[in-house]
Amino acid sequence: MEKKIKNGIIAVWKPKGPTSFDMIYKLRGLTGIKRIGHAGTLDPLARGVLVVGIGREAT
């Protein structure tokens, strides 16, 4: 059974290369959820945890 996250905060690993917005764009495509945003920008050369808010309550 598959559940879809409607609201919440998740941590996403951002590898070196893509921008923070690239990661959000990919998540939007994978989930079909348009209301997704990140809590802070990581440099494209940086890798690390990107805090992502999903849904109206978290963005």
PDB file of C-alpha atoms in Angstrom:
ATOM      1  CA  MET A   1       0.000   0.000   0.000  1.00  0.00           C
ATOM      2  CA  GLU A   2       1.404   3.367  -1.005  1.00  0.00           C
ATOM      3  CA  LYS A   3       0.743   6.520   1.018  1.00  0.00           C
ATOM      4  CA  LYS A   4       1.241  10.017  -0.296  1.00  0.00           C
ATOM      5  CA  ILE A   5       2.635  12.723   1.974  1.00  0.00           C
ATOM      6  CA  LYS A   6       0.325  15.739   1.905  1.00  0.00           C
ATOM      7  CA  ASN A   7       1.994  17.899   4.565  1.00  0.00           C
ATOM      8  CA  GLY A   8       5.240  17.632   6.438  1.00  0.00           C
ATOM      9  CA  ILE A   9       8.954  18.193   6.593  1.00  0.00           C
ATOM     10  CA  ILE A  10      11.491  15.739   5.200  1.00  0.00           C
ATOM     11  CA  ALA A  11      15.273  15.645   4.948  1.00  0.00           C
ATOM     12  CA  VAL A  12      16.708  14.998   1.477  1.00  0.00           C
ATOM     13  CA  TRP A  13      20.362  14.254   0.709  1.00  0.00           C
ATOM     14  CA  LYS A  14      21.657  16.722  -1.912  1.00  0.00           C
ATOM     15  CA  PRO A  15      24.723  15.474  -3.778  1.00  0.00           C
ATOM     16  CA  LYS A  16      27.405  17.728  -5.238  1.00  0.00           C
ATOM     17  CA  GLY A  17      26.261  19.243  -8.551  1.00  0.00           C
ATOM     18  CA  PRO A  18      22.552  20.038  -8.606  1.00  0.00           C
ATOM     19  CA  THR A  19      21.182  23.237  -7.102  1.00  0.00           C
ATOM     20  CA  SER A  20      18.679  23.220  -4.256  1.00  0.00           C
ATOM     21  CA  PHE A  21      15.980  24.219  -6.743  1.00  0.00           C
ATOM     22  CA  ASP A  22      16.981  21.322  -9.034  1.00  0.00           C
ATOM     23  CA  MET A  23      16.275  18.978  -6.128  1.00  0.00           C
ATOM     24  CA  ILE A  24      12.871  20.580  -5.466  1.00  0.00           C
ATOM     25  CA  TYR A  25      12.000  20.416  -9.170  1.00  0.00           C
ATOM     26  CA  LYS A  26      12.831  16.701  -9.217  1.00  0.00           C
ATOM     27  CA  LEU A  27      10.773  16.053  -6.064  1.00  0.00           C
ATOM     28  CA  ARG A  28       7.796  17.863  -7.598  1.00  0.00           C
ATOM     29  CA  GLY A  29       8.049  15.630 -10.647  1.00  0.00           C
ATOM     30  CA  LEU A  30       8.383  12.426  -8.611  1.00  0.00           C
ATOM     31  CA  THR A  31       5.520  13.176  -6.225  1.00  0.00           C
ATOM     32  CA  GLY A  32       3.158  15.250  -8.357  1.00  0.00           C
ATOM     33  CA  ILE A  33       2.910  17.730  -5.466  1.00  0.00           C
ATOM     34  CA  LYS A  34       3.366  21.352  -6.532  1.00  0.00           C
ATOM     35  CA  ARG A  35       3.633  22.929  -3.083  1.00  0.00           C
ATOM     36  CA  ILE A  36       7.184  21.919  -2.118  1.00  0.00           C
ATOM     37  CA  GLY A  37       9.955  24.246  -0.950  1.00  0.00           C
ATOM     38  CA  HIS A  38      13.337  24.144   0.775  1.00  0.00           C
ATOM     39  CA  ALA A  39      14.297  25.813   4.048  1.00  0.00           C
ATOM     40  CA  GLY A  40      17.714  26.996   2.898  1.00  0.00           C
ATOM     41  CA  THR A  41      19.918  27.029  -0.164  1.00  0.00           C
ATOM     42  CA  LEU A  42      22.944  24.775  -0.434  1.00  0.00           C
ATOM     43  CA  ASP A  43      25.694  25.754  -2.848  1.00  0.00           C
ATOM     44  CA  PRO A  44      25.810  23.551  -5.988  1.00  0.00           C
ATOM     45  CA  LEU A  45      29.328  22.430  -5.005  1.00  0.00           C
ATOM     46  CA  ALA A  46      28.128  21.463  -1.511  1.00  0.00           C
ATOM     47  CA  ARG A  47      26.608  18.176  -0.527  1.00  0.00           C
ATOM     48  CA  GLY A  48      24.439  17.724   2.512  1.00  0.00           C
ATOM     49  CA  VAL A  49      20.948  17.564   3.950  1.00  0.00           C
ATOM     50  CA  LEU A  50      18.315  19.780   2.358  1.00  0.00           C
ATOM     51  CA  VAL A  51      15.313  20.457   4.616  1.00  0.00           C
ATOM     52  CA  VAL A  52      12.168  20.262   2.483  1.00  0.00           C
ATOM     53  CA  GLY A  53       8.639  21.346   3.373  1.00  0.00           C
ATOM     54  CA  ILE A  54       5.694  19.667   1.668  1.00  0.00           C
ATOM     55  CA  GLY A  55       2.172  21.065   1.567  1.00  0.00           C
ATOM     56  CA  ARG A  56       0.498  24.247   2.699  1.00  0.00           C
ATOM     57  CA  GLU A  57       1.232  23.766   6.404  1.00  0.00           C
ATOM     58  CA  ALA A  58       4.974  23.279   5.864  1.00  0.00           C
ATOM     59  CA  THR A  59       5.761  25.813   3.126  1.00  0.00           C
TER      60      THR A  59
END
